[in-house]
Short mmCIF file of C-alpha atoms and ligand atoms in Angstrom, two decimals:
data_model
loop_
_atom_site.label_atom_id
_atom_site.label_comp_id
_atom_site.label_asym_id
_atom_site.label_seq_id
_atom_site.Cartn_x
_atom_site.Cartn_y
_atom_site.Cartn_z
CA MET A 1 2.43 4.34 -28.26
CA LYS A 2 0.34 2.84 -25.89
CA LYS A 3 2.22 2.54 -21.84
CA ARG A 4 2.87 -1.19 -21.27
CA ILE A 5 1.39 -2.13 -17.95
CA ALA A 6 2.48 -5.19 -15.59
CA ILE A 7 -0.03 -5.82 -12.77
CA PHE A 8 1.40 -7.46 -9.89
CA GLY A 9 -1.41 -8.49 -7.39
CA SER A 10 -3.95 -8.34 -10.57
CA THR A 11 -6.59 -10.28 -8.55
CA GLY A 12 -6.78 -7.86 -5.56
CA SER A 13 -8.79 -4.65 -4.89
CA VAL A 14 -6.06 -2.06 -6.54
CA GLY A 15 -4.93 -5.18 -9.20
CA THR A 16 -8.92 -5.28 -10.21
CA GLN A 17 -9.40 -1.63 -10.25
CA ALA A 18 -6.01 -0.70 -12.39
CA LEU A 19 -7.43 -3.14 -14.76
CA GLU A 20 -10.95 -1.30 -14.93
CA VAL A 21 -9.05 2.07 -15.46
CA ILE A 22 -6.74 0.27 -18.19
CA ALA A 23 -9.97 -1.15 -19.85
CA SER A 24 -11.67 2.75 -19.90
CA ASN A 25 -8.82 3.65 -21.52
CA PRO A 26 -7.74 1.26 -24.04
CA ASP A 27 -5.84 3.84 -26.48
CA LYS A 28 -3.26 4.69 -23.87
CA PHE A 29 -2.72 1.29 -21.97
CA GLU A 30 -2.42 -2.41 -22.68
CA VAL A 31 -1.52 -5.17 -20.49
CA GLU A 32 1.72 -7.03 -20.26
CA ILE A 33 1.99 -8.74 -17.40
CA LEU A 34 -0.76 -9.89 -14.39
CA THR A 35 0.10 -11.92 -11.04
CA ALA A 36 -1.83 -13.43 -8.63
CA HIS A 37 -0.93 -15.51 -5.53
CA SER A 38 -4.17 -18.49 -5.78
CA ASN A 39 -6.95 -16.56 -7.49
CA ASP A 40 -6.68 -18.85 -10.67
CA LYS A 41 -10.25 -18.45 -11.48
CA LEU A 42 -9.95 -14.93 -11.83
CA LEU A 43 -6.73 -14.71 -13.36
CA ILE A 44 -7.91 -16.91 -16.23
CA GLN A 45 -10.65 -14.50 -16.68
CA GLN A 46 -8.25 -11.27 -16.77
CA ALA A 47 -6.21 -13.05 -18.93
CA LYS A 48 -8.28 -13.85 -21.55
CA LYS A 49 -9.96 -10.48 -21.64
CA PHE A 50 -6.55 -8.70 -21.35
CA ASN A 51 -4.55 -10.86 -23.53
CA PRO A 52 -0.80 -10.09 -21.60
CA ASN A 53 2.27 -11.31 -22.80
CA ALA A 54 2.67 -13.78 -19.38
CA VAL A 55 0.83 -14.42 -16.17
CA VAL A 56 2.34 -15.49 -12.96
CA ILE A 57 0.20 -17.80 -10.51
CA VAL A 58 2.51 -17.66 -7.46
CA ASN A 59 0.45 -20.83 -5.85
CA GLU A 60 2.20 -23.92 -7.90
CA SER A 61 -0.73 -26.08 -7.24
CA LYS A 62 -3.22 -23.78 -9.40
CA TYR A 63 -0.61 -23.82 -12.44
CA ALA A 64 -2.15 -26.81 -14.09
CA ALA A 65 -5.46 -25.13 -14.07
CA VAL A 66 -4.02 -22.02 -15.23
CA LYS A 67 -2.07 -23.49 -18.08
CA ASP A 68 -4.86 -25.53 -19.09
CA ALA A 69 -7.46 -22.56 -19.11
CA LEU A 70 -4.57 -20.59 -21.12
CA ALA A 71 -3.71 -23.37 -23.34
CA GLN A 72 -5.35 -22.16 -26.76
CA THR A 73 -3.89 -18.56 -26.34
CA ASP A 74 -0.25 -16.82 -26.42
CA VAL A 75 -0.36 -15.89 -22.90
CA LYS A 76 2.79 -17.74 -21.17
CA VAL A 77 2.38 -19.29 -17.89
CA PHE A 78 4.38 -19.05 -14.75
CA ALA A 79 4.37 -20.53 -11.25
CA GLY A 80 5.84 -19.95 -8.16
CA GLU A 81 7.43 -17.35 -5.92
CA SER A 82 10.46 -16.90 -7.88
CA ALA A 83 8.68 -16.14 -11.23
CA LEU A 84 7.56 -12.91 -10.21
CA GLU A 85 11.26 -11.72 -10.00
CA GLU A 86 11.76 -13.21 -13.13
CA VAL A 87 8.62 -11.36 -15.10
CA ALA A 88 9.67 -8.13 -13.20
CA THR A 89 12.93 -8.20 -15.38
CA PHE A 90 10.94 -8.44 -18.79
CA ASP A 91 11.63 -5.84 -21.29
CA SER A 92 8.22 -6.02 -22.43
CA TYR A 93 6.83 -3.70 -20.34
CA ASP A 94 6.93 -0.06 -19.13
CA MET A 95 5.53 0.46 -15.93
CA MET A 96 4.90 -1.95 -12.84
CA VAL A 97 1.44 -1.64 -10.95
CA ALA A 98 2.98 -3.04 -7.30
CA ALA A 99 -0.18 -4.31 -6.03
CA ILE A 100 0.87 -7.33 -4.13
CA VAL A 101 -0.11 -6.80 -0.27
CA GLY A 102 2.37 -7.01 2.47
CA PHE A 103 6.38 -7.54 2.47
CA ALA A 104 5.77 -10.27 -0.24
CA GLY A 105 5.72 -7.88 -2.63
CA LEU A 106 8.86 -6.33 -1.75
CA LYS A 107 11.62 -8.32 -4.41
CA SER A 108 9.70 -8.40 -7.15
CA THR A 109 9.28 -4.53 -6.70
CA LEU A 110 13.26 -3.87 -6.10
CA LYS A 111 13.40 -5.75 -9.39
CA GLY A 112 11.36 -3.81 -11.51
CA ILE A 113 13.53 -0.83 -10.01
CA ASP A 114 16.35 -2.67 -10.76
CA SER A 115 15.16 -3.20 -14.37
CA GLY A 116 14.50 0.41 -14.82
CA LYS A 117 10.60 0.25 -14.65
CA ALA A 118 8.36 3.16 -13.55
CA ILE A 119 6.71 2.05 -10.47
CA ALA A 120 2.77 2.96 -9.52
CA LEU A 121 3.56 1.79 -6.04
CA ALA A 122 0.34 0.80 -3.87
CA ASN A 123 2.28 -1.78 -1.79
CA LYS A 124 3.29 0.52 0.87
CA GLU A 125 4.81 -2.59 2.64
CA THR A 126 7.66 -2.16 0.42
CA LEU A 127 8.69 1.22 1.60
CA VAL A 128 8.28 0.58 5.47
CA VAL A 129 10.42 -2.54 5.01
CA ALA A 130 13.20 -1.29 3.14
CA GLY A 131 12.27 2.29 2.35
CA ASP A 132 15.82 3.68 2.25
CA ILE A 133 16.96 1.00 -0.16
CA VAL A 134 14.47 1.10 -2.50
CA MET A 135 14.39 4.66 -2.88
CA GLN A 136 18.14 4.71 -3.16
CA LYS A 137 17.96 2.45 -5.96
CA ALA A 138 15.06 4.64 -7.28
CA VAL A 139 17.37 7.38 -7.33
CA GLU A 140 20.23 5.34 -8.72
CA LYS A 141 18.14 3.91 -11.56
CA ARG A 142 16.29 6.97 -12.36
CA VAL A 143 13.05 5.56 -12.34
CA PRO A 144 9.96 7.42 -11.33
CA VAL A 145 8.12 6.20 -7.97
CA ILE A 146 4.34 7.34 -8.19
CA PRO A 147 1.95 6.69 -5.28
CA VAL A 148 -1.03 5.16 -5.70
CA ASP A 149 -2.04 5.48 -2.02
CA SER A 150 -4.41 8.17 -2.19
CA GLU A 151 -2.40 10.15 0.88
CA HIS A 152 0.55 10.04 -1.06
CA SER A 153 -0.82 10.55 -4.61
CA ALA A 154 -2.23 13.70 -3.02
CA ILE A 155 1.00 15.01 -1.21
CA PHE A 156 2.52 13.93 -4.50
CA GLN A 157 -0.19 16.10 -6.40
CA CYS A 158 0.27 19.22 -3.89
CA LEU A 159 4.29 18.95 -4.56
CA LEU A 160 4.25 19.42 -8.24
CA GLY A 161 5.69 22.72 -9.25
CA GLU A 162 6.94 23.27 -5.85
CA THR A 163 10.65 21.64 -6.47
CA ARG A 164 12.27 24.61 -5.29
CA ASN A 165 10.20 25.19 -2.41
CA LYS A 166 10.93 23.55 1.43
CA ILE A 167 8.09 21.50 2.86
CA GLU A 168 7.18 22.37 6.42
CA LYS A 169 5.27 19.58 7.09
CA VAL A 170 2.86 17.14 5.52
CA VAL A 171 -0.53 16.10 6.97
CA LEU A 172 -2.23 12.81 6.33
CA THR A 173 -5.55 12.60 6.95
CA ALA A 174 -7.24 8.89 8.28
CA SER A 175 -10.87 8.58 7.88
CA GLY A 176 -10.76 6.48 11.39
CA GLY A 177 -11.89 3.61 9.97
CA PRO A 178 -14.63 1.72 11.03
CA PHE A 179 -14.24 2.09 14.72
CA LEU A 180 -13.48 5.93 15.02
CA GLY A 181 -14.72 6.66 18.63
CA LYS A 182 -14.74 3.47 19.94
CA LYS A 183 -12.98 2.29 23.42
CA PRO A 184 -11.19 -0.78 24.56
CA ASN A 185 -14.18 -2.07 26.51
CA PHE A 186 -15.85 -2.08 23.01
CA LEU A 187 -12.81 -3.16 20.99
CA VAL A 188 -11.92 -6.05 23.18
CA ASN A 189 -15.46 -7.98 21.58
CA VAL A 190 -14.86 -6.62 17.88
CA LYS A 191 -14.39 -9.44 15.24
CA LYS A 192 -13.13 -9.31 11.66
CA GLU A 193 -17.17 -9.20 10.11
CA HIS A 194 -17.03 -5.77 12.07
CA ALA A 195 -13.30 -4.71 11.49
CA LEU A 196 -13.41 -5.44 7.48
CA GLN A 197 -16.42 -2.85 7.08
CA HIS A 198 -14.99 0.20 6.12
CA PRO A 199 -16.94 3.18 6.34
CA ASN A 200 -15.33 4.96 2.68
CA TRP A 201 -13.34 2.61 0.75
CA ASN A 202 -14.10 -1.11 -0.20
CA MET A 203 -10.45 -2.73 0.14
CA GLY A 204 -8.49 -5.80 0.66
CA ALA A 205 -8.62 -8.09 3.83
CA LYS A 206 -5.43 -6.92 5.38
CA ILE A 207 -5.37 -3.25 4.55
CA SER A 208 -9.35 -3.08 6.00
CA VAL A 209 -8.07 -4.29 9.38
CA ASP A 210 -5.01 -1.94 9.34
CA SER A 211 -7.43 0.84 8.78
CA ALA A 212 -9.44 -0.21 11.66
CA THR A 213 -6.26 -0.58 14.53
CA LEU A 214 -4.78 2.89 12.53
CA MET A 215 -1.93 0.60 11.75
CA ASN A 216 -2.41 1.49 8.01
CA LYS A 217 -1.90 5.31 9.21
CA GLY A 218 1.20 4.64 10.89
CA LEU A 219 2.82 2.74 7.81
CA GLU A 220 1.68 5.55 5.42
CA MET A 221 3.73 8.20 8.08
CA ILE A 222 6.87 5.74 6.96
CA GLU A 223 5.70 5.45 3.46
CA ALA A 224 5.52 9.15 3.29
CA ARG A 225 8.73 9.39 5.09
CA TRP A 226 10.75 7.81 2.25
CA LEU A 227 8.50 8.72 -0.65
CA PHE A 228 9.22 12.42 0.12
CA ASN A 229 12.64 12.42 2.10
CA LEU A 230 10.73 13.50 5.57
CA GLN A 231 12.06 13.73 8.57
CA PRO A 232 9.77 12.33 11.36
CA LYS A 233 8.44 15.24 12.77
CA GLN A 234 7.26 16.78 9.66
CA ILE A 235 4.78 14.30 9.63
CA GLN A 236 1.45 14.91 11.30
CA VAL A 237 -1.68 12.70 11.05
CA ILE A 238 -5.44 14.22 11.15
CA VAL A 239 -8.70 12.22 11.53
CA HIS A 240 -10.93 13.49 8.32
CA PRO A 241 -13.99 10.94 8.72
CA GLN A 242 -15.48 11.96 5.26
CA SER A 243 -12.18 11.16 2.95
CA ILE A 244 -12.77 14.21 0.98
CA ILE A 245 -9.20 15.73 1.57
CA HIS A 246 -6.57 13.27 1.09
CA SER A 247 -3.86 14.72 2.44
CA MET A 248 -2.11 18.29 2.74
CA VAL A 249 1.28 20.07 2.72
CA GLN A 250 2.04 22.95 4.28
CA PHE A 251 5.08 25.02 3.18
CA GLU A 252 7.28 27.64 4.63
CA ASP A 253 4.95 30.27 4.23
CA GLY A 254 1.91 28.37 6.13
CA SER A 255 0.31 27.97 2.95
CA ILE A 256 -1.64 24.88 2.60
CA LYS A 257 -2.27 22.75 -0.39
CA ALA A 258 -4.65 19.95 -0.16
CA GLN A 259 -5.87 17.59 -3.07
CA MET A 260 -9.60 16.87 -2.92
CA SER A 261 -12.15 14.25 -4.50
CA LEU A 262 -14.96 12.06 -3.80
CA PRO A 263 -13.18 9.07 -2.12
CA ASP A 264 -12.88 6.49 -4.94
CA MET A 265 -9.35 4.47 -5.53
CA LYS A 266 -9.33 4.62 -9.40
CA LEU A 267 -8.92 8.21 -9.12
CA PRO A 268 -5.04 8.10 -7.83
CA ILE A 269 -4.71 4.50 -9.77
CA GLN A 270 -5.54 6.23 -13.15
CA TYR A 271 -3.23 9.31 -12.02
CA ALA A 272 -0.37 7.19 -11.13
CA LEU A 273 -0.53 5.16 -14.38
CA ALA A 274 -1.22 8.18 -16.97
CA PHE A 275 1.34 10.79 -14.90
CA PRO A 276 1.75 13.44 -15.77
CA GLN A 277 -1.45 13.19 -17.91
CA ARG A 278 -4.61 13.42 -16.20
CA ILE A 279 -7.22 11.51 -18.16
CA PRO A 280 -11.24 12.55 -18.20
CA ASN A 281 -13.59 10.30 -16.72
CA THR A 282 -17.06 10.22 -15.42
CA PHE A 283 -16.37 9.65 -12.06
CA PRO A 284 -18.86 11.07 -9.57
CA ARG A 285 -17.72 14.68 -8.27
CA TYR A 286 -17.38 16.44 -4.80
CA ASP A 287 -20.29 18.65 -4.68
CA PHE A 288 -19.54 21.44 -2.05
CA THR A 289 -23.08 22.71 -1.95
CA ARG A 290 -23.93 19.32 -0.89
CA SER A 291 -21.22 18.81 1.45
CA PRO A 292 -22.29 17.66 5.25
CA GLY A 293 -19.31 20.10 6.14
CA LEU A 294 -15.63 18.46 6.51
CA HIS A 295 -14.47 17.72 10.00
CA PHE A 296 -11.06 16.87 11.64
CA GLU A 297 -9.96 15.77 14.85
CA GLN A 298 -7.01 14.37 16.84
CA PRO A 299 -6.32 10.48 16.35
CA ASP A 300 -6.91 8.54 19.83
CA ILE A 301 -3.33 6.84 20.26
CA LYS A 302 -4.13 5.82 23.68
CA THR A 303 -6.81 3.09 22.14
CA PHE A 304 -5.45 2.63 18.94
CA ARG A 305 -1.76 2.10 20.13
CA ASN A 306 -0.66 0.71 16.81
CA LEU A 307 -0.55 4.46 15.44
CA ALA A 308 1.73 5.24 18.40
CA LEU A 309 3.93 2.43 17.61
CA ALA A 310 4.02 2.69 14.14
CA THR A 311 5.16 6.63 15.33
CA GLU A 312 7.69 5.16 17.30
CA ALA A 313 9.43 3.21 14.92
CA LEU A 314 9.26 6.08 12.39
CA HIS A 315 11.49 7.73 14.64
CA LYS A 316 13.55 4.90 15.74
CA GLY A 317 14.19 4.10 12.15
CA GLY A 318 16.76 1.12 11.66
CA ASN A 319 15.13 -2.38 11.28
CA MET A 320 12.02 -1.03 13.51
CA PRO A 321 9.45 -0.53 10.75
CA CYS A 322 10.37 -3.60 9.29
CA VAL A 323 10.16 -5.63 12.60
CA LEU A 324 6.72 -3.36 13.21
CA ASN A 325 5.71 -4.35 9.71
CA ALA A 326 6.22 -7.86 10.04
CA ALA A 327 4.84 -8.34 13.56
CA ASN A 328 1.60 -6.43 12.28
CA GLU A 329 1.23 -8.77 9.25
CA ILE A 330 1.13 -11.97 11.38
CA ALA A 331 -1.00 -10.15 14.00
CA VAL A 332 -3.47 -9.52 11.13
CA TYR A 333 -3.73 -13.02 9.95
CA GLY A 334 -3.88 -14.26 13.57
CA PHE A 335 -6.87 -11.71 13.79
CA LEU A 336 -8.43 -12.98 10.14
CA ARG A 337 -7.75 -15.99 11.49
CA ASN A 338 -10.29 -15.46 14.78
CA ARG A 339 -7.13 -16.98 16.53
CA ILE A 340 -6.71 -13.66 18.73
CA GLY A 341 -8.85 -10.76 19.61
CA PHE A 342 -8.57 -7.12 18.16
CA LEU A 343 -6.81 -5.39 20.75
CA ASP A 344 -4.09 -8.50 20.99
CA MET A 345 -2.58 -7.29 17.47
CA MET A 346 -1.08 -3.95 19.23
CA GLU A 347 0.07 -6.15 21.99
CA ILE A 348 1.69 -8.53 19.84
CA VAL A 349 3.31 -5.56 17.75
CA GLU A 350 4.47 -3.91 21.21
CA ARG A 351 5.93 -7.11 21.88
CA THR A 352 7.89 -7.77 19.28
CA MET A 353 9.19 -4.56 18.89
CA ASP A 354 10.49 -4.58 22.26
CA LYS A 355 12.24 -8.21 21.53
CA ILE A 356 13.77 -7.61 18.06
CA HIS A 357 17.41 -6.89 18.18
CA TYR A 358 17.73 -2.91 16.85
CA ILE A 359 20.19 -2.49 14.03
CA GLU A 360 20.56 1.11 12.82
CA ASN A 361 21.77 0.56 9.59
CA PRO A 362 20.71 -2.52 7.95
CA THR A 363 21.64 -4.07 4.49
CA LEU A 364 18.87 -5.72 2.64
CA GLU A 365 19.92 -9.35 4.30
CA GLU A 366 19.44 -8.10 7.45
CA TYR A 367 15.80 -6.32 6.67
CA PHE A 368 14.75 -10.07 5.80
CA GLU A 369 16.42 -11.65 8.54
CA SER A 370 14.63 -8.99 10.86
CA ASP A 371 11.53 -9.95 9.19
CA ALA A 372 11.76 -13.52 9.61
CA ALA A 373 12.97 -13.15 13.44
CA ALA A 374 10.05 -10.97 14.09
CA ARG A 375 7.32 -12.81 12.15
CA ASN A 376 8.81 -16.07 14.47
CA PHE A 377 8.63 -14.31 17.65
CA ALA A 378 5.46 -12.85 16.62
CA ALA A 379 3.76 -16.26 15.73
CA SER A 380 4.93 -17.63 18.78
CA LEU A 381 3.05 -15.29 20.97
CA ILE A 382 -0.54 -16.54 19.12
CA HIS A 383 1.06 -20.45 18.18
CA ILE A 384 0.27 -20.22 14.58
P1 NAD B 1 -5.54 -7.64 -1.92
O1 NAD B 1 -5.39 -8.38 -0.53
O2 NAD B 1 -6.88 -7.34 -2.41
O3 NAD B 1 -4.85 -8.38 -3.12
C1 NAD B 1 -3.59 -8.20 -3.02
C2 NAD B 1 -3.31 -9.04 -4.58
O4 NAD B 1 -1.79 -9.43 -3.89
C3 NAD B 1 -4.00 -10.35 -4.62
O5 NAD B 1 -3.67 -10.16 -6.22
C4 NAD B 1 -2.80 -11.53 -4.14
O6 NAD B 1 -3.06 -12.49 -5.04
C5 NAD B 1 -1.59 -11.09 -4.30
N1 NAD B 1 -0.92 -11.65 -2.97
C6 NAD B 1 -1.34 -11.73 -1.94
N2 NAD B 1 -0.42 -12.41 -1.30
C7 NAD B 1 0.91 -12.43 -2.03
C8 NAD B 1 1.95 -13.26 -1.93
N3 NAD B 1 2.26 -13.78 -0.88
N4 NAD B 1 2.66 -13.37 -2.64
C9 NAD B 1 2.25 -12.99 -3.89
N5 NAD B 1 0.94 -12.29 -4.78
C10 NAD B 1 0.41 -12.35 -3.49
O7 NAD B 1 -4.77 -5.99 -1.11
P2 NAD B 1 -5.10 -4.67 -1.98
O8 NAD B 1 -6.27 -4.08 -0.79
O9 NAD B 1 -5.30 -4.65 -3.51
O10 NAD B 1 -3.61 -3.96 -1.02
C11 NAD B 1 -2.57 -4.21 -2.27
C12 NAD B 1 -1.78 -3.39 -1.57
O11 NAD B 1 -1.92 -2.00 -1.86
C13 NAD B 1 -1.56 -3.43 0.01
O12 NAD B 1 0.02 -3.16 0.21
C14 NAD B 1 -1.93 -2.33 0.36
O13 NAD B 1 -1.76 -1.61 1.46
C15 NAD B 1 -2.13 -1.11 -0.83
N6 NAD B 1 -3.31 -0.13 -0.82
C16 NAD B 1 -4.42 -0.53 -0.87
C17 NAD B 1 -5.95 -0.03 -1.18
C18 NAD B 1 -7.02 -0.21 -1.44
O14 NAD B 1 -8.29 0.48 -1.52
N7 NAD B 1 -7.23 -1.66 -1.70
C19 NAD B 1 -5.21 1.52 -1.14
C20 NAD B 1 -4.12 2.09 -0.54
C21 NAD B 1 -3.52 1.30 -0.83
MG1 MG B 2 -4.26 5.40 1.97
#
């Protein structure tokens, strides 16, 4: 039986690579649902190629274009934000690839879990915002949440066969991003064109900026906390510019397991899609004899304060990670539109965390309220 896949965020970097994996393995997977925010042209093209049961275009002004283009097909076309949640409850698929970017992916992912679907999780913000509630629901519904994020996929793979063994700590590797080694006097002038050029990975705009500020690693610490049920002090970050070791787990005997490969998101994506199977592929292999040497160093959290702020949010818990995430989404939005500078992003996150009222054990509703309050405050700082 083929696994029926629903890709939420199919027009993005992860979404398109998930479709490449599916196209290479037509005996194993078929596409059931595709969703996009506004890229109607690519969504139409994908729908024609993969013939899903349904597509969603969130931006309603693009509905007519998608509907018309697919009029000769059997593909059902939906539009609007609420349609995301609606299709997430469909019986007709087995696994959701949660590849929407940001807080916007939370509700549909929760609906998928509620409907008992296995989740291949790329959308880390879902766990940053409401990780306790999301993972609790996954346990209740007995749905597997399989990480797509390369670091978490690495940890997940290192933990196989270790269910009875305690984790001493996990070590998340960070590439350091395009500004590794740079200081504030340089960073004050960088523009989005520089920030979007990541040395090892080709990703969407938001996560590329997050990688440049090290916020991405901060979000990943919080993601790891919930995925693997860790205490904050069990999570360490180390800069590893080659991105060959994707992360590590250290056990109580001091033994460390690592997962390695050349950096290519298709690998963690296909691992999550096919889990527990491994699919043969022809991706280029890492060659130790031609390696320039693997290098490790401490992250510079004085310069890249976002990592320090995320660590603080991780330790404080409650609604702080949600507030951090919301402020960061606004700050990145402002930076991508050239409204604010690179270092201003960290300032906005810090001021928003100071401002928003702390809640120790938020309900889902309170997470939504914290998100909205943090967005409003952060936006008031940059007048967008
Ligand atoms: P992207 O910007 O390339 O794509 C985002 C997708 O989400 C698009 O299909 C877009 O249409 C959709 N989308 C955007 N805003 C939306 C909204 N408000 N409502 C509904 N849909 C919306 O992003 P990406 O780089 O593919 O990243 C997706 C997620 O995966 C992020 O959470 C990111 O942190 C995570 N991730 C990405 C990579 C990577 O290599 N790109 C690696 C690890 C984790
Ligand atoms: Mg990652």
